[in-house]
Amino acid sequence: MKTKKILRTALFVLLALCILGTGAFGVYAAGYARAGESAVSALAAKEAYTVTETKRNIVFTPKEPNGTGFVFYQGGRVDERAYAPLMAHLASAGVTCVVTKMPANFAVFRSNAATDTVGSVPGVTRWYLGGHSLGGAMAASCAAKEPGRFAGLVLLAAYSTADLGDSGLPVLSVVGDRDGVLNRQSYDKYRANLPKGFEEVVLRGANHAGFGDYGAQAGDNEAAMSHREQWQTTADAILGFMENGRK
């Protein structure tokens, strides 16, 4: 009887810890960075593109698509809608953009989301994959599993812990020189995981949070360029990268 009582007590304690752990994570995840006014505005239908939202994705469809698609993973605990301004620039240039919706705003819970998207959007013949911060790391992990599915990988303030060295996959890495969140030691350490000759663009005056529209981020430095400038220059770098891939 004593043994049964001990087991019952242990089970109750374990259950309580699980409930507390789940609740604590729920509170943590609920405190995500929400999209700002510019992002909300970019989600409205424009002359150059339309926006369709489902349970799993937000799709920016250009009025004049060029056959190129871009799947994008949000940063950790960041509203996926926050990247609408950047996607708007790309969609206005003819790129079909798909921003994935991640459980609890963490790409680690749906890191292979891009594989569900490729082939499901009509009119796209070449797919690129990318992400911001943690989303970039998860995008790299997805690309490493099936590099042949993608025409290239775009990392925004991110690095790849997966080895892409021999993948043959073109990679663009965009970072801001005022980024106070990106772990520079890890960024430098994992450069070796990227293919030789990968393209790196350093945005002067850009910070970490400026790739999206979700307000200031703890630990980040103040940007010396506006968010609008950062979205435009980032979009220009991505479009140039995609154009080089067509040659």
PDB file of C-alpha atoms in Angstrom:
ATOM      1  CA  MET A   1       0.000   0.000   0.000  1.00  0.00           C
ATOM      2  CA  LYS A   2       2.837   2.343   0.871  1.00  0.00           C
ATOM      3  CA  THR A   3       4.429   1.782  -2.552  1.00  0.00           C
ATOM      4  CA  LYS A   4       1.142   2.549  -4.305  1.00  0.00           C
ATOM      5  CA  LYS A   5       0.778   5.749  -2.303  1.00  0.00           C
ATOM      6  CA  ILE A   6       4.290   6.844  -3.265  1.00  0.00           C
ATOM      7  CA  LEU A   7       3.607   6.103  -6.938  1.00  0.00           C
ATOM      8  CA  ARG A   8       0.322   8.014  -6.788  1.00  0.00           C
ATOM      9  CA  THR A   9       2.064  10.978  -5.201  1.00  0.00           C
ATOM     10  CA  ALA A  10       4.831  10.887  -7.807  1.00  0.00           C
ATOM     11  CA  LEU A  11       2.276  10.811 -10.611  1.00  0.00           C
ATOM     12  CA  PHE A  12       0.404  13.770  -9.132  1.00  0.00           C
ATOM     13  CA  VAL A  13       3.648  15.742  -8.828  1.00  0.00           C
ATOM     14  CA  LEU A  14       4.636  14.893 -12.417  1.00  0.00           C
ATOM     15  CA  LEU A  15       1.196  15.895 -13.699  1.00  0.00           C
ATOM     16  CA  ALA A  16       1.343  19.164 -11.776  1.00  0.00           C
ATOM     17  CA  LEU A  17       4.776  19.942 -13.199  1.00  0.00           C
ATOM     18  CA  CYS A  18       3.541  19.222 -16.726  1.00  0.00           C
ATOM     19  CA  ILE A  19       0.548  21.512 -16.242  1.00  0.00           C
ATOM     20  CA  LEU A  20       2.707  24.258 -14.775  1.00  0.00           C
ATOM     21  CA  GLY A  21       5.262  23.832 -17.558  1.00  0.00           C
ATOM     22  CA  THR A  22       2.590  24.020 -20.238  1.00  0.00           C
ATOM     23  CA  GLY A  23       1.051  27.063 -18.615  1.00  0.00           C
ATOM     24  CA  ALA A  24       4.400  28.800 -18.279  1.00  0.00           C
ATOM     25  CA  PHE A  25       5.176  28.155 -21.939  1.00  0.00           C
ATOM     26  CA  GLY A  26       1.745  29.433 -22.901  1.00  0.00           C
ATOM     27  CA  VAL A  27       2.373  32.674 -21.042  1.00  0.00           C
ATOM     28  CA  TYR A  28       5.829  32.938 -22.612  1.00  0.00           C
ATOM     29  CA  ALA A  29       4.559  32.302 -26.126  1.00  0.00           C
ATOM     30  CA  ALA A  30       1.617  34.664 -25.678  1.00  0.00           C
ATOM     31  CA  GLY A  31       4.032  37.529 -25.142  1.00  0.00           C
ATOM     32  CA  TYR A  32       5.019  37.617 -28.805  1.00  0.00           C
ATOM     33  CA  ALA A  33       5.902  40.783 -30.720  1.00  0.00           C
ATOM     34  CA  ARG A  34       2.851  41.957 -32.639  1.00  0.00           C
ATOM     35  CA  ALA A  35       2.753  43.471 -36.115  1.00  0.00           C
ATOM     36  CA  GLY A  36       2.810  47.260 -36.386  1.00  0.00           C
ATOM     37  CA  GLU A  37       0.722  49.665 -38.436  1.00  0.00           C
ATOM     38  CA  SER A  38       2.932  49.461 -41.539  1.00  0.00           C
ATOM     39  CA  ALA A  39       2.545  45.677 -41.570  1.00  0.00           C
ATOM     40  CA  VAL A  40      -1.218  45.871 -41.199  1.00  0.00           C
ATOM     41  CA  SER A  41      -1.349  48.363 -44.064  1.00  0.00           C
ATOM     42  CA  ALA A  42       0.802  46.138 -46.293  1.00  0.00           C
ATOM     43  CA  LEU A  43      -1.631  43.260 -45.740  1.00  0.00           C
ATOM     44  CA  ALA A  44      -4.414  45.182 -47.418  1.00  0.00           C
ATOM     45  CA  ALA A  45      -4.955  44.553 -51.125  1.00  0.00           C
ATOM     46  CA  LYS A  46      -2.746  46.773 -53.295  1.00  0.00           C
ATOM     47  CA  GLU A  47      -2.567  47.537 -56.998  1.00  0.00           C
ATOM     48  CA  ALA A  48       0.570  45.420 -57.420  1.00  0.00           C
ATOM     49  CA  TYR A  49      -0.495  42.365 -55.389  1.00  0.00           C
ATOM     50  CA  THR A  50      -3.290  40.647 -53.483  1.00  0.00           C
ATOM     51  CA  VAL A  51      -3.135  38.945 -50.088  1.00  0.00           C
ATOM     52  CA  THR A  52      -4.764  35.631 -49.170  1.00  0.00           C
ATOM     53  CA  GLU A  53      -4.666  34.305 -45.629  1.00  0.00           C
ATOM     54  CA  THR A  54      -5.255  30.698 -44.573  1.00  0.00           C
ATOM     55  CA  LYS A  55      -4.757  28.809 -41.328  1.00  0.00           C
ATOM     56  CA  ARG A  56      -1.215  27.906 -42.357  1.00  0.00           C
ATOM     57  CA  ASN A  57       0.064  30.717 -44.588  1.00  0.00           C
ATOM     58  CA  ILE A  58      -0.201  34.300 -45.757  1.00  0.00           C
ATOM     59  CA  VAL A  59       0.218  34.477 -49.535  1.00  0.00           C
ATOM     60  CA  PHE A  60       1.188  37.627 -51.419  1.00  0.00           C
ATOM     61  CA  THR A  61       0.254  37.109 -55.068  1.00  0.00           C
ATOM     62  CA  PRO A  62       1.640  39.628 -57.592  1.00  0.00           C
ATOM     63  CA  LYS A  63      -0.665  41.027 -60.256  1.00  0.00           C
ATOM     64  CA  GLU A  64       2.190  40.276 -62.670  1.00  0.00           C
ATOM     65  CA  PRO A  65       4.025  37.192 -61.284  1.00  0.00           C
ATOM     66  CA  ASN A  66       7.454  36.333 -62.676  1.00  0.00           C
ATOM     67  CA  GLY A  67       7.381  32.622 -61.812  1.00  0.00           C
ATOM     68  CA  THR A  68       9.540  33.017 -58.687  1.00  0.00           C
ATOM     69  CA  GLY A  69       8.291  32.072 -55.219  1.00  0.00           C
ATOM     70  CA  PHE A  70       9.651  32.854 -51.761  1.00  0.00           C
ATOM     71  CA  VAL A  71       8.703  30.946 -48.603  1.00  0.00           C
ATOM     72  CA  PHE A  72       9.535  32.870 -45.434  1.00  0.00           C
ATOM     73  CA  TYR A  73       9.836  31.803 -41.766  1.00  0.00           C
ATOM     74  CA  GLN A  74       9.226  34.408 -39.050  1.00  0.00           C
ATOM     75  CA  GLY A  75      11.606  35.166 -36.175  1.00  0.00           C
ATOM     76  CA  GLY A  76      10.993  33.546 -32.788  1.00  0.00           C
ATOM     77  CA  ARG A  77       7.989  34.964 -30.916  1.00  0.00           C
ATOM     78  CA  VAL A  78       7.283  37.412 -33.742  1.00  0.00           C
ATOM     79  CA  ASP A  79       3.896  37.830 -35.408  1.00  0.00           C
ATOM     80  CA  GLU A  80       4.228  36.459 -38.957  1.00  0.00           C
ATOM     81  CA  ARG A  81       2.291  39.489 -40.221  1.00  0.00           C
ATOM     82  CA  ALA A  82       5.186  41.735 -39.144  1.00  0.00           C
ATOM     83  CA  TYR A  83       7.073  40.815 -42.314  1.00  0.00           C
ATOM     84  CA  ALA A  84       4.317  42.044 -44.621  1.00  0.00           C
ATOM     85  CA  PRO A  85       6.181  45.264 -45.600  1.00  0.00           C
ATOM     86  CA  LEU A  86       9.187  43.286 -46.841  1.00  0.00           C
ATOM     87  CA  MET A  87       6.952  40.801 -48.667  1.00  0.00           C
ATOM     88  CA  ALA A  88       5.060  43.724 -50.210  1.00  0.00           C
ATOM     89  CA  HIS A  89       8.269  45.021 -51.807  1.00  0.00           C
ATOM     90  CA  LEU A  90       9.043  41.588 -53.239  1.00  0.00           C
ATOM     91  CA  ALA A  91       5.495  40.936 -54.428  1.00  0.00           C
ATOM     92  CA  SER A  92       5.426  44.329 -56.118  1.00  0.00           C
ATOM     93  CA  ALA A  93       8.425  43.139 -58.128  1.00  0.00           C
ATOM     94  CA  GLY A  94       6.639  39.963 -59.244  1.00  0.00           C
ATOM     95  CA  VAL A  95       7.713  37.467 -56.553  1.00  0.00           C
ATOM     96  CA  THR A  96       4.991  35.279 -55.049  1.00  0.00           C
ATOM     97  CA  CYS A  97       5.612  35.331 -51.289  1.00  0.00           C
ATOM     98  CA  VAL A  98       4.356  32.833 -48.717  1.00  0.00           C
ATOM     99  CA  VAL A  99       4.824  33.687 -45.030  1.00  0.00           C
ATOM    100  CA  THR A 100       4.257  30.553 -42.983  1.00  0.00           C
ATOM    101  CA  LYS A 101       2.309  30.545 -39.732  1.00  0.00           C
ATOM    102  CA  MET A 102       4.189  28.725 -36.998  1.00  0.00           C
ATOM    103  CA  PRO A 103       2.682  27.164 -33.856  1.00  0.00           C
ATOM    104  CA  ALA A 104       3.202  29.572 -30.924  1.00  0.00           C
ATOM    105  CA  ASN A 105       5.234  31.750 -33.329  1.00  0.00           C
ATOM    106  CA  PHE A 106       8.205  29.368 -33.208  1.00  0.00           C
ATOM    107  CA  ALA A 107       9.547  27.940 -36.476  1.00  0.00           C
ATOM    108  CA  VAL A 108      11.075  25.005 -34.577  1.00  0.00           C
ATOM    109  CA  PHE A 109       7.574  23.508 -34.343  1.00  0.00           C
ATOM    110  CA  ARG A 110       7.062  23.462 -38.132  1.00  0.00           C
ATOM    111  CA  SER A 111      10.527  23.663 -39.608  1.00  0.00           C
ATOM    112  CA  ASN A 112       9.562  21.684 -42.719  1.00  0.00           C
ATOM    113  CA  ALA A 113       6.643  23.977 -43.589  1.00  0.00           C
ATOM    114  CA  ALA A 114       8.279  24.973 -46.872  1.00  0.00           C
ATOM    115  CA  THR A 115       8.125  21.443 -48.245  1.00  0.00           C
ATOM    116  CA  ASP A 116       4.331  21.577 -47.913  1.00  0.00           C
ATOM    117  CA  THR A 117       4.255  24.834 -49.864  1.00  0.00           C
ATOM    118  CA  VAL A 118       6.500  24.035 -52.819  1.00  0.00           C
ATOM    119  CA  GLY A 119       4.316  22.833 -55.661  1.00  0.00           C
ATOM    120  CA  SER A 120       1.068  23.933 -54.007  1.00  0.00           C
ATOM    121  CA  VAL A 121       1.030  27.479 -55.410  1.00  0.00           C
ATOM    122  CA  PRO A 122       0.167  27.728 -59.112  1.00  0.00           C
ATOM    123  CA  GLY A 123       2.384  29.691 -61.475  1.00  0.00           C
ATOM    124  CA  VAL A 124       5.614  29.315 -59.480  1.00  0.00           C
ATOM    125  CA  THR A 125       8.457  27.421 -61.140  1.00  0.00           C
ATOM    126  CA  ARG A 126      11.397  28.426 -58.913  1.00  0.00           C
ATOM    127  CA  TRP A 127      11.206  28.516 -55.130  1.00  0.00           C
ATOM    128  CA  TYR A 128      13.482  30.304 -52.683  1.00  0.00           C
ATOM    129  CA  LEU A 129      13.395  29.722 -48.937  1.00  0.00           C
ATOM    130  CA  GLY A 130      14.326  32.207 -46.225  1.00  0.00           C
ATOM    131  CA  GLY A 131      13.770  33.409 -42.704  1.00  0.00           C
ATOM    132  CA  HIS A 132      14.643  35.923 -40.026  1.00  0.00           C
ATOM    133  CA  SER A 133      16.683  35.106 -36.916  1.00  0.00           C
ATOM    134  CA  LEU A 134      15.455  31.748 -35.507  1.00  0.00           C
ATOM    135  CA  GLY A 135      13.257  31.422 -38.587  1.00  0.00           C
ATOM    136  CA  GLY A 136      16.359  31.684 -40.757  1.00  0.00           C
ATOM    137  CA  ALA A 137      18.076  28.888 -38.838  1.00  0.00           C
ATOM    138  CA  MET A 138      15.015  26.660 -39.262  1.00  0.00           C
ATOM    139  CA  ALA A 139      14.773  27.521 -42.956  1.00  0.00           C
ATOM    140  CA  ALA A 140      18.411  26.481 -43.355  1.00  0.00           C
ATOM    141  CA  SER A 141      17.659  23.207 -41.584  1.00  0.00           C
ATOM    142  CA  CYS A 142      14.778  22.556 -43.965  1.00  0.00           C
ATOM    143  CA  ALA A 143      16.881  23.422 -47.016  1.00  0.00           C
ATOM    144  CA  ALA A 144      19.688  21.125 -45.878  1.00  0.00           C
ATOM    145  CA  LYS A 145      17.331  18.131 -45.970  1.00  0.00           C
ATOM    146  CA  GLU A 146      16.197  18.718 -49.562  1.00  0.00           C
ATOM    147  CA  PRO A 147      18.404  21.379 -51.193  1.00  0.00           C
ATOM    148  CA  GLY A 148      17.248  20.363 -54.657  1.00  0.00           C
ATOM    149  CA  ARG A 149      13.768  21.721 -53.933  1.00  0.00           C
ATOM    150  CA  PHE A 150      14.993  25.303 -53.710  1.00  0.00           C
ATOM    151  CA  ALA A 151      16.753  27.742 -56.010  1.00  0.00           C
ATOM    152  CA  GLY A 152      18.381  29.489 -53.066  1.00  0.00           C
ATOM    153  CA  LEU A 153      18.342  30.282 -49.350  1.00  0.00           C
ATOM    154  CA  VAL A 154      18.004  33.746 -47.799  1.00  0.00           C
ATOM    155  CA  LEU A 155      19.161  34.322 -44.211  1.00  0.00           C
ATOM    156  CA  LEU A 156      18.199  37.576 -42.493  1.00  0.00           C
ATOM    157  CA  ALA A 157      20.181  38.141 -39.277  1.00  0.00           C
ATOM    158  CA  ALA A 158      20.596  34.377 -39.052  1.00  0.00           C
ATOM    159  CA  TYR A 159      23.071  31.527 -39.423  1.00  0.00           C
ATOM    160  CA  SER A 160      22.861  27.860 -40.354  1.00  0.00           C
ATOM    161  CA  THR A 161      23.694  25.169 -37.824  1.00  0.00           C
ATOM    162  CA  ALA A 162      23.029  22.646 -40.593  1.00  0.00           C
ATOM    163  CA  ASP A 163      25.917  21.871 -42.935  1.00  0.00           C
ATOM    164  CA  LEU A 164      25.175  23.276 -46.387  1.00  0.00           C
ATOM    165  CA  GLY A 165      28.792  23.324 -47.521  1.00  0.00           C
ATOM    166  CA  ASP A 166      28.448  20.681 -50.224  1.00  0.00           C
ATOM    167  CA  SER A 167      24.772  21.297 -51.026  1.00  0.00           C
ATOM    168  CA  GLY A 168      25.420  23.474 -54.069  1.00  0.00           C
ATOM    169  CA  LEU A 169      22.618  25.723 -52.814  1.00  0.00           C
ATOM    170  CA  PRO A 170      23.113  29.470 -53.444  1.00  0.00           C
ATOM    171  CA  VAL A 171      22.910  31.383 -50.147  1.00  0.00           C
ATOM    172  CA  LEU A 172      22.374  35.073 -49.379  1.00  0.00           C
ATOM    173  CA  SER A 173      23.095  36.331 -45.867  1.00  0.00           C
ATOM    174  CA  VAL A 174      21.869  39.818 -44.954  1.00  0.00           C
ATOM    175  CA  VAL A 175      22.848  41.385 -41.621  1.00  0.00           C
ATOM    176  CA  GLY A 176      22.694  44.827 -40.102  1.00  0.00           C
ATOM    177  CA  ASP A 177      25.837  46.383 -38.657  1.00  0.00           C
ATOM    178  CA  ARG A 178      23.807  47.704 -35.687  1.00  0.00           C
ATOM    179  CA  ASP A 179      22.259  44.335 -34.828  1.00  0.00           C
ATOM    180  CA  GLY A 180      22.476  43.847 -31.065  1.00  0.00           C
ATOM    181  CA  VAL A 181      20.563  40.553 -30.956  1.00  0.00           C
ATOM    182  CA  LEU A 182      22.417  38.328 -33.417  1.00  0.00           C
ATOM    183  CA  ASN A 183      25.113  36.276 -31.695  1.00  0.00           C
ATOM    184  CA  ARG A 184      28.166  37.348 -33.678  1.00  0.00           C
ATOM    185  CA  GLN A 185      30.365  34.567 -32.334  1.00  0.00           C
ATOM    186  CA  SER A 186      27.883  31.950 -33.516  1.00  0.00           C
ATOM    187  CA  TYR A 187      27.389  33.798 -36.802  1.00  0.00           C
ATOM    188  CA  ASP A 188      31.146  33.697 -37.475  1.00  0.00           C
ATOM    189  CA  LYS A 189      31.467  30.116 -36.232  1.00  0.00           C
ATOM    190  CA  TYR A 190      28.757  28.759 -38.514  1.00  0.00           C
ATOM    191  CA  ARG A 191      29.917  30.584 -41.622  1.00  0.00           C
ATOM    192  CA  ALA A 192      31.777  27.352 -42.359  1.00  0.00           C
ATOM    193  CA  ASN A 193      28.400  25.624 -42.803  1.00  0.00           C
ATOM    194  CA  LEU A 194      27.562  27.776 -45.817  1.00  0.00           C
ATOM    195  CA  PRO A 195      28.726  26.987 -49.352  1.00  0.00           C
ATOM    196  CA  LYS A 196      31.922  28.648 -50.495  1.00  0.00           C
ATOM    197  CA  GLY A 197      31.216  31.887 -52.294  1.00  0.00           C
ATOM    198  CA  PHE A 198      27.924  32.554 -50.495  1.00  0.00           C
ATOM    199  CA  GLU A 199      26.766  36.145 -50.827  1.00  0.00           C
ATOM    200  CA  GLU A 200      26.867  38.393 -47.758  1.00  0.00           C
ATOM    201  CA  VAL A 201      25.297  41.856 -47.579  1.00  0.00           C
ATOM    202  CA  VAL A 202      25.930  44.106 -44.571  1.00  0.00           C
ATOM    203  CA  LEU A 203      23.376  46.883 -44.241  1.00  0.00           C
ATOM    204  CA  ARG A 204      24.928  50.008 -42.762  1.00  0.00           C
ATOM    205  CA  GLY A 205      22.726  51.441 -40.036  1.00  0.00           C
ATOM    206  CA  ALA A 206      20.345  48.451 -39.900  1.00  0.00           C
ATOM    207  CA  ASN A 207      19.465  46.569 -36.718  1.00  0.00           C
ATOM    208  CA  HIS A 208      17.834  43.218 -35.905  1.00  0.00           C
ATOM    209  CA  ALA A 209      14.175  44.158 -35.519  1.00  0.00           C
ATOM    210  CA  GLY A 210      14.171  46.357 -38.616  1.00  0.00           C
ATOM    211  CA  PHE A 211      13.690  43.403 -40.960  1.00  0.00           C
ATOM    212  CA  GLY A 212      10.095  43.299 -39.750  1.00  0.00           C
ATOM    213  CA  ASP A 213       7.591  45.717 -38.265  1.00  0.00           C
ATOM    214  CA  TYR A 214       7.110  44.656 -34.655  1.00  0.00           C
ATOM    215  CA  GLY A 215       8.664  47.429 -32.598  1.00  0.00           C
ATOM    216  CA  ALA A 216      11.887  47.498 -30.611  1.00  0.00           C
ATOM    217  CA  GLN A 217      13.488  44.248 -29.482  1.00  0.00           C
ATOM    218  CA  ALA A 218      15.257  43.732 -26.172  1.00  0.00           C
ATOM    219  CA  GLY A 219      19.031  43.894 -26.535  1.00  0.00           C
ATOM    220  CA  ASP A 220      18.920  45.436 -29.991  1.00  0.00           C
ATOM    221  CA  ASN A 221      20.726  48.637 -30.953  1.00  0.00           C
ATOM    222  CA  GLU A 222      18.968  51.691 -32.290  1.00  0.00           C
ATOM    223  CA  ALA A 223      18.981  51.736 -36.076  1.00  0.00           C
ATOM    224  CA  ALA A 224      20.574  54.560 -38.050  1.00  0.00           C
ATOM    225  CA  MET A 225      18.238  53.931 -40.988  1.00  0.00           C
ATOM    226  CA  SER A 226      14.457  53.880 -41.030  1.00  0.00           C
ATOM    227  CA  HIS A 227      12.542  50.623 -41.167  1.00  0.00           C
ATOM    228  CA  ARG A 228      11.266  51.596 -44.585  1.00  0.00           C
ATOM    229  CA  GLU A 229      14.851  51.947 -45.809  1.00  0.00           C
ATOM    230  CA  GLN A 230      15.751  48.590 -44.305  1.00  0.00           C
ATOM    231  CA  TRP A 231      12.806  46.856 -45.973  1.00  0.00           C
ATOM    232  CA  GLN A 232      13.658  48.409 -49.322  1.00  0.00           C
ATOM    233  CA  THR A 233      17.400  47.678 -49.200  1.00  0.00           C
ATOM    234  CA  THR A 234      16.749  44.129 -48.000  1.00  0.00           C
ATOM    235  CA  ALA A 235      14.242  43.573 -50.799  1.00  0.00           C
ATOM    236  CA  ASP A 236      16.731  44.962 -53.319  1.00  0.00           C
ATOM    237  CA  ALA A 237      19.395  42.533 -52.056  1.00  0.00           C
ATOM    238  CA  ILE A 238      16.988  39.578 -52.296  1.00  0.00           C
ATOM    239  CA  LEU A 239      15.783  40.559 -55.763  1.00  0.00           C
ATOM    240  CA  GLY A 240      19.382  40.938 -56.963  1.00  0.00           C
ATOM    241  CA  PHE A 241      20.183  37.510 -55.535  1.00  0.00           C
ATOM    242  CA  MET A 242      17.212  35.988 -57.343  1.00  0.00           C
ATOM    243  CA  GLU A 243      18.127  37.734 -60.583  1.00  0.00           C
ATOM    244  CA  ASN A 244      21.672  36.351 -60.408  1.00  0.00           C
ATOM    245  CA  GLY A 245      20.157  32.898 -59.979  1.00  0.00           C
ATOM    246  CA  ARG A 246      18.410  33.211 -63.312  1.00  0.00           C
ATOM    247  CA  LYS A 247      21.634  33.864 -65.195  1.00  0.00           C
TER     248      LYS A 247
END
